[in-house]
Amino acid sequence: MEIIHISAECYPVAKAGGLGDVVGALPKYQAKAGHYAKVVMPMYETKFLHNNEFVEDFKGTIYLGNWQLPYTIIKEKNNILGFDLYLVDIKGLLDRTGIYNYDDDTERFMAFQIAIMDWMNHWEHFPDVVHCHDHHTALIPFMMQHCVAYRNKWSRTASVLTIHNAQYQGWMSWNKSHYIPNYDSWKKGLLEWNNLINPLACGIKCAWKVTTVSHSYMKELSWNSNGLEQLFEYEKGKCSGILNGIDTEVWNPQTDGFLNSHYNTKSVVVGKQRTKEELCEKFNLDVHQPLIVFIGRLVGEKAADILPDVFLNCLNGLKEKVCFLILGSGDKQIEWQLQEMNNKYKKYYHAQIGYDEALSHTMYAGADFLLMPSRVEPCGLNQMYAMRYGTIPMVRSTGGLQDTVIDMGEENGYGLRFSHATVEDVFNAVKRAVTVFEDIKKILEMRRLMMNIDNSWENAVENYIHLYNTITYNE
Ligand code: ADP
């Protein structure tokens, strides 16, 4: 089967969060399973671009309204990712160092999608499935079916939209509707949700199948999806949850290129201890106390706003019995609050503001516990990485966290679960962590259980192929 994945992120080319990890891994494991998977993404100014070889594949010109934009498709030459990677180069729009958060993101991702449609229109063959990821690519199913220039060729090709995060929907006002290539005017309603052009809503309406990244999140979307609740309820017949896997080649404590001390289930005690010592020395933390880490975007979804109070309460209430190490970036106020505390709680607290892939791996390996109090967590990869590295997840029972972590109080449990994203609930979870840290036997048993869990991509790949088969003629 031939699948083309279209995404704004793909690890290791460019990653801001879980979307990048998934789009870097799913096609690779689809290819390993004998399918032809390729990825198309924007050409940002990244290290990956400059450190690898590319060949020109296609050159064309598109219009964004009446703005004429030349574009080039380049292809990575040596298949080093395990799948064909194509980058869309649109000078002045996509060729920037960052992925998101520019004032003209609407124009950038609209041009990206139009360039892909224009390029695909020149193909002489058809992939079996066009698989779009999140709102940045969610207008493609609409364009395939309803834009005059593309529909004759593409309306019979299956499209899938995977929602990695429904909080962000790509809203744009109707005064930008002229960006969208000419479409039948009576299809206007497909673009709209609550008086705005809503690319994610449009993708949900137009894609042949819609998936999200865990079963619990799929259910949650019908009552909590940032305004799309009714739409999910209405479209539930074509929606399903497929739990993400993790790339066990990238995330393997035995081979991880970012670690100085490697380990497996047998050498986990020594390997983790050495890495913990390394971290504690680097950030001046007390190595004898349980080390709880937080890694992630500092935004409301992750409940990052309660973190300063959580840490203050714990550092005061559980004096010198617990250490925290934080890695993240996002809301400037939260960044400032977290950093402010660095000087006040030396030896027991450190916040590192920024994005640091290498440090994140060392933290998954060196920590005793990983905290995720998320309000919304579609799948969550951090807890799965932590588990693979023998680090006990402390998670709020929501979305994918609920589907992947069993509380240590239950049979074969290995994690700490709590119900609410509140200072009180997290404080109680930290108290539990401090207590269980004394029980070496229990810690070792939980590490063994977690590290043996199979969260690899093979299961998810099978589920996706099964889903594609329901909408193509390949069965
Ligand atoms: P989301 O996609 O909502 O941010 P996920 O749990 O699905 O959350 O994926 C987060 C990914 O991003 C993980 O690989 C995590 O290690 C990584 N990550 C998040 N913030 C940082 C950071 N500041 N530095 C390094 N890696 C980070």
mmCIF file with all atom_site columns, N, CA, C and O and ligand atoms in Angstrom, residues 15-19 21 164-165 244 251 295-297 301-302 327-329 354-357 360 364 372 377-383 385, ligand 1:
data_model
loop_
_atom_site.group_PDB
_atom_site.id
_atom_site.type_symbol
_atom_site.label_atom_id
_atom_site.label_alt_id
_atom_site.label_comp_id
_atom_site.label_asym_id
_atom_site.label_entity_id
_atom_site.label_seq_id
_atom_site.pdbx_PDB_ins_code
_atom_site.Cartn_x
_atom_site.Cartn_y
_atom_site.Cartn_z
_atom_site.occupancy
_atom_site.B_iso_or_equiv
_atom_site.pdbx_formal_charge
_atom_site.auth_seq_id
_atom_site.auth_comp_id
_atom_site.auth_asym_id
_atom_site.auth_atom_id
_atom_site.pdbx_PDB_model_num
ATOM   1   N N   . LYS A 1 15  ? 10.896 19.246 14.986 1.00 0.00 ? 15  LYS A N   1
ATOM   2   C CA  . LYS A 1 15  ? 9.955  18.734 15.988 1.00 0.00 ? 15  LYS A CA  1
ATOM   3   C C   . LYS A 1 15  ? 9.668  19.799 17.029 1.00 0.00 ? 15  LYS A C   1
ATOM   4   O O   . LYS A 1 15  ? 10.583 20.457 17.512 1.00 0.00 ? 15  LYS A O   1
ATOM   5   N N   . ALA A 1 16  ? 8.389  19.971 17.356 1.00 0.00 ? 16  ALA A N   1
ATOM   6   C CA  . ALA A 1 16  ? 8.017  20.854 18.465 1.00 0.00 ? 16  ALA A CA  1
ATOM   7   C C   . ALA A 1 16  ? 7.382  20.047 19.583 1.00 0.00 ? 16  ALA A C   1
ATOM   8   O O   . ALA A 1 16  ? 7.320  20.475 20.720 1.00 0.00 ? 16  ALA A O   1
ATOM   9   N N   . GLY A 1 17  ? 6.882  18.853 19.254 1.00 0.00 ? 17  GLY A N   1
ATOM   10  C CA  . GLY A 1 17  ? 6.230  18.020 20.266 1.00 0.00 ? 17  GLY A CA  1
ATOM   11  C C   . GLY A 1 17  ? 5.929  16.649 19.702 1.00 0.00 ? 17  GLY A C   1
ATOM   12  O O   . GLY A 1 17  ? 6.599  16.183 18.762 1.00 0.00 ? 17  GLY A O   1
ATOM   13  N N   . GLY A 1 18  ? 4.883  16.027 20.251 1.00 0.00 ? 18  GLY A N   1
ATOM   14  C CA  . GLY A 1 18  ? 4.565  14.637 19.902 1.00 0.00 ? 18  GLY A CA  1
ATOM   15  C C   . GLY A 1 18  ? 4.277  14.407 18.425 1.00 0.00 ? 18  GLY A C   1
ATOM   16  O O   . GLY A 1 18  ? 4.581  13.340 17.894 1.00 0.00 ? 18  GLY A O   1
ATOM   17  N N   . LEU A 1 19  ? 3.703  15.415 17.750 1.00 0.00 ? 19  LEU A N   1
ATOM   18  C CA  . LEU A 1 19  ? 3.410  15.270 16.321 1.00 0.00 ? 19  LEU A CA  1
ATOM   19  C C   . LEU A 1 19  ? 4.682  14.883 15.551 1.00 0.00 ? 19  LEU A C   1
ATOM   20  O O   . LEU A 1 19  ? 4.664  13.989 14.699 1.00 0.00 ? 19  LEU A O   1
ATOM   21  N N   . ASP A 1 21  ? 7.392  13.409 16.687 1.00 0.00 ? 21  ASP A N   1
ATOM   22  C CA  . ASP A 1 21  ? 7.800  12.031 17.005 1.00 0.00 ? 21  ASP A CA  1
ATOM   23  C C   . ASP A 1 21  ? 6.975  11.024 16.210 1.00 0.00 ? 21  ASP A C   1
ATOM   24  O O   . ASP A 1 21  ? 7.502  10.057 15.666 1.00 0.00 ? 21  ASP A O   1
ATOM   25  N N   . HIS A 1 164 ? -3.759 15.076 16.424 1.00 0.00 ? 164 HIS A N   1
ATOM   26  C CA  . HIS A 1 164 ? -2.810 14.893 17.524 1.00 0.00 ? 164 HIS A CA  1
ATOM   27  C C   . HIS A 1 164 ? -3.143 15.841 18.662 1.00 0.00 ? 164 HIS A C   1
ATOM   28  O O   . HIS A 1 164 ? -2.725 15.627 19.792 1.00 0.00 ? 164 HIS A O   1
ATOM   29  N N   . ASN A 1 165 ? -3.861 16.909 18.318 1.00 0.00 ? 165 ASN A N   1
ATOM   30  C CA  . ASN A 1 165 ? -4.239 17.874 19.336 1.00 0.00 ? 165 ASN A CA  1
ATOM   31  C C   . ASN A 1 165 ? -5.389 18.730 18.809 1.00 0.00 ? 165 ASN A C   1
ATOM   32  O O   . ASN A 1 165 ? -5.197 19.492 17.869 1.00 0.00 ? 165 ASN A O   1
ATOM   33  N N   . ASN A 1 244 ? -0.778 5.824  19.897 1.00 0.00 ? 244 ASN A N   1
ATOM   34  C CA  . ASN A 1 244 ? 0.571  5.953  19.328 1.00 0.00 ? 244 ASN A CA  1
ATOM   35  C C   . ASN A 1 244 ? 1.500  4.882  19.883 1.00 0.00 ? 244 ASN A C   1
ATOM   36  O O   . ASN A 1 244 ? 1.318  4.418  21.013 1.00 0.00 ? 244 ASN A O   1
ATOM   37  N N   . TRP A 1 251 ? 14.288 5.573  21.127 1.00 0.00 ? 251 TRP A N   1
ATOM   38  C CA  . TRP A 1 251 ? 14.112 5.610  22.580 1.00 0.00 ? 251 TRP A CA  1
ATOM   39  C C   . TRP A 1 251 ? 14.460 4.249  23.173 1.00 0.00 ? 251 TRP A C   1
ATOM   40  O O   . TRP A 1 251 ? 13.592 3.441  23.472 1.00 0.00 ? 251 TRP A O   1
ATOM   41  N N   . ILE A 1 295 ? 8.926  17.454 31.817 1.00 0.00 ? 295 ILE A N   1
ATOM   42  C CA  . ILE A 1 295 ? 9.467  17.828 30.495 1.00 0.00 ? 295 ILE A CA  1
ATOM   43  C C   . ILE A 1 295 ? 8.275  18.191 29.627 1.00 0.00 ? 295 ILE A C   1
ATOM   44  O O   . ILE A 1 295 ? 7.366  17.372 29.459 1.00 0.00 ? 295 ILE A O   1
ATOM   45  N N   . GLY A 1 296 ? 8.249  19.382 29.075 1.00 0.00 ? 296 GLY A N   1
ATOM   46  C CA  . GLY A 1 296 ? 7.117  19.645 28.181 1.00 0.00 ? 296 GLY A CA  1
ATOM   47  C C   . GLY A 1 296 ? 6.864  21.108 27.917 1.00 0.00 ? 296 GLY A C   1
ATOM   48  O O   . GLY A 1 296 ? 7.548  22.003 28.444 1.00 0.00 ? 296 GLY A O   1
ATOM   49  N N   . ARG A 1 297 ? 5.855  21.328 27.103 1.00 0.00 ? 297 ARG A N   1
ATOM   50  C CA  . ARG A 1 297 ? 5.465  22.688 26.771 1.00 0.00 ? 297 ARG A CA  1
ATOM   51  C C   . ARG A 1 297 ? 4.801  23.324 27.987 1.00 0.00 ? 297 ARG A C   1
ATOM   52  O O   . ARG A 1 297 ? 3.969  22.689 28.634 1.00 0.00 ? 297 ARG A O   1
ATOM   53  N N   . GLU A 1 301 ? -2.748 23.341 28.739 1.00 0.00 ? 301 GLU A N   1
ATOM   54  C CA  . GLU A 1 301 ? -3.088 21.924 28.523 1.00 0.00 ? 301 GLU A CA  1
ATOM   55  C C   . GLU A 1 301 ? -2.265 20.995 29.405 1.00 0.00 ? 301 GLU A C   1
ATOM   56  O O   . GLU A 1 301 ? -2.718 19.952 29.831 1.00 0.00 ? 301 GLU A O   1
ATOM   57  N N   . LYS A 1 302 ? -1.009 21.371 29.600 1.00 0.00 ? 302 LYS A N   1
ATOM   58  C CA  . LYS A 1 302 ? -0.100 20.534 30.400 1.00 0.00 ? 302 LYS A CA  1
ATOM   59  C C   . LYS A 1 302 ? -0.216 20.888 31.886 1.00 0.00 ? 302 LYS A C   1
ATOM   60  O O   . LYS A 1 302 ? 0.569  20.401 32.693 1.00 0.00 ? 302 LYS A O   1
ATOM   61  N N   . LEU A 1 327 ? 12.227 20.902 32.541 1.00 0.00 ? 327 LEU A N   1
ATOM   62  C CA  . LEU A 1 327 ? 12.706 21.332 31.222 1.00 0.00 ? 327 LEU A CA  1
ATOM   63  C C   . LEU A 1 327 ? 11.481 21.704 30.391 1.00 0.00 ? 327 LEU A C   1
ATOM   64  O O   . LEU A 1 327 ? 10.589 20.874 30.179 1.00 0.00 ? 327 LEU A O   1
ATOM   65  N N   . GLY A 1 328 ? 11.423 22.948 29.947 1.00 0.00 ? 328 GLY A N   1
ATOM   66  C CA  . GLY A 1 328 ? 10.265 23.324 29.145 1.00 0.00 ? 328 GLY A CA  1
ATOM   67  C C   . GLY A 1 328 ? 10.340 24.757 28.679 1.00 0.00 ? 328 GLY A C   1
ATOM   68  O O   . GLY A 1 328 ? 11.188 25.539 29.113 1.00 0.00 ? 328 GLY A O   1
ATOM   69  N N   . SER A 1 329 ? 9.439  25.084 27.780 1.00 0.00 ? 329 SER A N   1
ATOM   70  C CA  . SER A 1 329 ? 9.313  26.468 27.342 1.00 0.00 ? 329 SER A CA  1
ATOM   71  C C   . SER A 1 329 ? 7.866  26.679 26.931 1.00 0.00 ? 329 SER A C   1
ATOM   72  O O   . SER A 1 329 ? 7.142  25.716 26.677 1.00 0.00 ? 329 SER A O   1
ATOM   73  N N   . GLY A 1 354 ? 13.746 26.246 27.925 1.00 0.00 ? 354 GLY A N   1
ATOM   74  C CA  . GLY A 1 354 ? 14.222 26.084 26.546 1.00 0.00 ? 354 GLY A CA  1
ATOM   75  C C   . GLY A 1 354 ? 13.851 24.716 26.015 1.00 0.00 ? 354 GLY A C   1
ATOM   76  O O   . GLY A 1 354 ? 13.160 23.941 26.694 1.00 0.00 ? 354 GLY A O   1
ATOM   77  N N   . TYR A 1 355 ? 14.294 24.457 24.796 1.00 0.00 ? 355 TYR A N   1
ATOM   78  C CA  . TYR A 1 355 ? 14.047 23.152 24.183 1.00 0.00 ? 355 TYR A CA  1
ATOM   79  C C   . TYR A 1 355 ? 15.388 22.456 24.028 1.00 0.00 ? 355 TYR A C   1
ATOM   80  O O   . TYR A 1 355 ? 16.307 23.003 23.430 1.00 0.00 ? 355 TYR A O   1
ATOM   81  N N   . ASP A 1 356 ? 15.530 21.258 24.592 1.00 0.00 ? 356 ASP A N   1
ATOM   82  C CA  . ASP A 1 356 ? 16.832 20.592 24.572 1.00 0.00 ? 356 ASP A CA  1
ATOM   83  C C   . ASP A 1 356 ? 16.614 19.075 24.466 1.00 0.00 ? 356 ASP A C   1
ATOM   84  O O   . ASP A 1 356 ? 16.357 18.400 25.466 1.00 0.00 ? 356 ASP A O   1
ATOM   85  N N   . GLU A 1 357 ? 16.715 18.575 23.237 1.00 0.00 ? 357 GLU A N   1
ATOM   86  C CA  . GLU A 1 357 ? 16.463 17.151 22.991 1.00 0.00 ? 357 GLU A CA  1
ATOM   87  C C   . GLU A 1 357 ? 17.414 16.264 23.815 1.00 0.00 ? 357 GLU A C   1
ATOM   88  O O   . GLU A 1 357 ? 16.978 15.314 24.466 1.00 0.00 ? 357 GLU A O   1
ATOM   89  N N   . SER A 1 360 ? 16.557 16.205 27.460 1.00 0.00 ? 360 SER A N   1
ATOM   90  C CA  . SER A 1 360 ? 15.315 15.478 27.731 1.00 0.00 ? 360 SER A CA  1
ATOM   91  C C   . SER A 1 360 ? 15.611 13.977 27.838 1.00 0.00 ? 360 SER A C   1
ATOM   92  O O   . SER A 1 360 ? 15.127 13.308 28.748 1.00 0.00 ? 360 SER A O   1
ATOM   93  N N   . TYR A 1 364 ? 14.842 11.606 31.094 1.00 0.00 ? 364 TYR A N   1
ATOM   94  C CA  . TYR A 1 364 ? 14.017 10.385 31.124 1.00 0.00 ? 364 TYR A CA  1
ATOM   95  C C   . TYR A 1 364 ? 14.811 9.252  31.781 1.00 0.00 ? 364 TYR A C   1
ATOM   96  O O   . TYR A 1 364 ? 14.259 8.415  32.484 1.00 0.00 ? 364 TYR A O   1
ATOM   97  N N   . MET A 1 372 ? 3.314  14.376 35.052 1.00 0.00 ? 372 MET A N   1
ATOM   98  C CA  . MET A 1 372 ? 2.467  14.893 33.956 1.00 0.00 ? 372 MET A CA  1
ATOM   99  C C   . MET A 1 372 ? 1.065  15.178 34.495 1.00 0.00 ? 372 MET A C   1
ATOM   100 O O   . MET A 1 372 ? 0.189  14.316 34.458 1.00 0.00 ? 372 MET A O   1
ATOM   101 N N   . GLU A 1 377 ? -4.486 15.473 27.432 1.00 0.00 ? 377 GLU A N   1
ATOM   102 C CA  . GLU A 1 377 ? -3.335 14.729 26.909 1.00 0.00 ? 377 GLU A CA  1
ATOM   103 C C   . GLU A 1 377 ? -3.824 13.702 25.888 1.00 0.00 ? 377 GLU A C   1
ATOM   104 O O   . GLU A 1 377 ? -4.235 12.602 26.247 1.00 0.00 ? 377 GLU A O   1
ATOM   105 N N   . PRO A 1 378 ? -3.815 14.083 24.602 1.00 0.00 ? 378 PRO A N   1
ATOM   106 C CA  . PRO A 1 378 ? -4.364 13.201 23.570 1.00 0.00 ? 378 PRO A CA  1
ATOM   107 C C   . PRO A 1 378 ? -3.770 11.784 23.630 1.00 0.00 ? 378 PRO A C   1
ATOM   108 O O   . PRO A 1 378 ? -4.501 10.807 23.652 1.00 0.00 ? 378 PRO A O   1
ATOM   109 N N   . CYS A 1 379 ? -2.462 11.682 23.665 1.00 0.00 ? 379 CYS A N   1
ATOM   110 C CA  . CYS A 1 379 ? -1.837 10.370 23.867 1.00 0.00 ? 379 CYS A CA  1
ATOM   111 C C   . CYS A 1 379 ? -0.787 10.521 24.961 1.00 0.00 ? 379 CYS A C   1
ATOM   112 O O   . CYS A 1 379 ? -0.842 9.895  25.996 1.00 0.00 ? 379 CYS A O   1
ATOM   113 N N   . GLY A 1 380 ? 0.136  11.456 24.715 1.00 0.00 ? 380 GLY A N   1
ATOM   114 C CA  . GLY A 1 380 ? 1.252  11.617 25.645 1.00 0.00 ? 380 GLY A CA  1
ATOM   115 C C   . GLY A 1 380 ? 2.307  10.599 25.294 1.00 0.00 ? 380 GLY A C   1
ATOM   116 O O   . GLY A 1 380 ? 2.037  9.395  25.264 1.00 0.00 ? 380 GLY A O   1
ATOM   117 N N   . LEU A 1 381 ? 3.477  11.107 24.963 1.00 0.00 ? 381 LEU A N   1
ATOM   118 C CA  . LEU A 1 381 ? 4.576  10.180 24.668 1.00 0.00 ? 381 LEU A CA  1
ATOM   119 C C   . LEU A 1 381 ? 5.540  10.140 25.843 1.00 0.00 ? 381 LEU A C   1
ATOM   120 O O   . LEU A 1 381 ? 6.154  9.115  26.127 1.00 0.00 ? 381 LEU A O   1
ATOM   121 N N   . ASN A 1 382 ? 5.628  11.268 26.561 1.00 0.00 ? 382 ASN A N   1
ATOM   122 C CA  . ASN A 1 382 ? 6.604  11.356 27.655 1.00 0.00 ? 382 ASN A CA  1
ATOM   123 C C   . ASN A 1 382 ? 6.486  10.189 28.624 1.00 0.00 ? 382 ASN A C   1
ATOM   124 O O   . ASN A 1 382 ? 7.488  9.612  29.035 1.00 0.00 ? 382 ASN A O   1
ATOM   125 N N   . GLN A 1 383 ? 5.243  9.853  29.003 1.00 0.00 ? 383 GLN A N   1
ATOM   126 C CA  . GLN A 1 383 ? 5.087  8.775  29.988 1.00 0.00 ? 383 GLN A CA  1
ATOM   127 C C   . GLN A 1 383 ? 5.570  7.442  29.412 1.00 0.00 ? 383 GLN A C   1
ATOM   128 O O   . GLN A 1 383 ? 6.111  6.604  30.142 1.00 0.00 ? 383 GLN A O   1
ATOM   129 N N   . TYR A 1 385 ? 7.998  7.112  27.092 1.00 0.00 ? 385 TYR A N   1
ATOM   130 C CA  . TYR A 1 385 ? 9.468  7.163  27.086 1.00 0.00 ? 385 TYR A CA  1
ATOM   131 C C   . TYR A 1 385 ? 9.984  6.886  28.501 1.00 0.00 ? 385 TYR A C   1
ATOM   132 O O   . TYR A 1 385 ? 10.918 6.118  28.700 1.00 0.00 ? 385 TYR A O   1
HETATM 133 P P1  . ADP B 2 .   ? 2.840  17.411 23.021 1.00 0.00 ? 1   ADP B P1  1
HETATM 134 O O1  . ADP B 2 .   ? 2.941  16.939 21.612 1.00 0.00 ? 1   ADP B O1  1
HETATM 135 O O2  . ADP B 2 .   ? 1.473  17.784 23.444 1.00 0.00 ? 1   ADP B O2  1
HETATM 136 O O3  . ADP B 2 .   ? 3.825  18.477 23.342 1.00 0.00 ? 1   ADP B O3  1
HETATM 137 P P2  . ADP B 2 .   ? 3.725  14.713 23.745 1.00 0.00 ? 1   ADP B P2  1
HETATM 138 O O4  . ADP B 2 .   ? 3.855  14.038 25.086 1.00 0.00 ? 1   ADP B O4  1
HETATM 139 O O5  . ADP B 2 .   ? 2.893  14.006 22.744 1.00 0.00 ? 1   ADP B O5  1
HETATM 140 O O6  . ADP B 2 .   ? 3.217  16.204 23.997 1.00 0.00 ? 1   ADP B O6  1
HETATM 141 O O7  . ADP B 2 .   ? 5.195  14.884 23.118 1.00 0.00 ? 1   ADP B O7  1
HETATM 142 C C1  . ADP B 2 .   ? 6.118  15.744 23.650 1.00 0.00 ? 1   ADP B C1  1
HETATM 143 C C2  . ADP B 2 .   ? 7.459  15.484 22.986 1.00 0.00 ? 1   ADP B C2  1
HETATM 144 O O8  . ADP B 2 .   ? 8.200  16.707 22.964 1.00 0.00 ? 1   ADP B O8  1
HETATM 145 C C3  . ADP B 2 .   ? 8.314  14.479 23.737 1.00 0.00 ? 1   ADP B C3  1
HETATM 146 O O9  . ADP B 2 .   ? 9.215  13.864 22.851 1.00 0.00 ? 1   ADP B O9  1
HETATM 147 C C4  . ADP B 2 .   ? 9.085  15.402 24.700 1.00 0.00 ? 1   ADP B C4  1
HETATM 148 O O10 . ADP B 2 .   ? 10.278 14.802 25.177 1.00 0.00 ? 1   ADP B O10 1
HETATM 149 C C5  . ADP B 2 .   ? 9.369  16.581 23.803 1.00 0.00 ? 1   ADP B C5  1
HETATM 150 N N1  . ADP B 2 .   ? 9.576  17.851 24.477 1.00 0.00 ? 1   ADP B N1  1
HETATM 151 C C6  . ADP B 2 .   ? 8.628  18.708 24.927 1.00 0.00 ? 1   ADP B C6  1
HETATM 152 N N2  . ADP B 2 .   ? 9.209  19.807 25.441 1.00 0.00 ? 1   ADP B N2  1
HETATM 153 C C7  . ADP B 2 .   ? 10.540 19.642 25.327 1.00 0.00 ? 1   ADP B C7  1
HETATM 154 C C8  . ADP B 2 .   ? 11.678 20.438 25.679 1.00 0.00 ? 1   ADP B C8  1
HETATM 155 N N3  . ADP B 2 .   ? 11.548 21.631 26.267 1.00 0.00 ? 1   ADP B N3  1
HETATM 156 N N4  . ADP B 2 .   ? 12.908 19.961 25.377 1.00 0.00 ? 1   ADP B N4  1
HETATM 157 C C9  . ADP B 2 .   ? 13.040 18.745 24.777 1.00 0.00 ? 1   ADP B C9  1
HETATM 158 N N5  . ADP B 2 .   ? 12.017 17.951 24.422 1.00 0.00 ? 1   ADP B N5  1
HETATM 159 C C10 . ADP B 2 .   ? 10.782 18.394 24.692 1.00 0.00 ? 1   ADP B C10 1
#
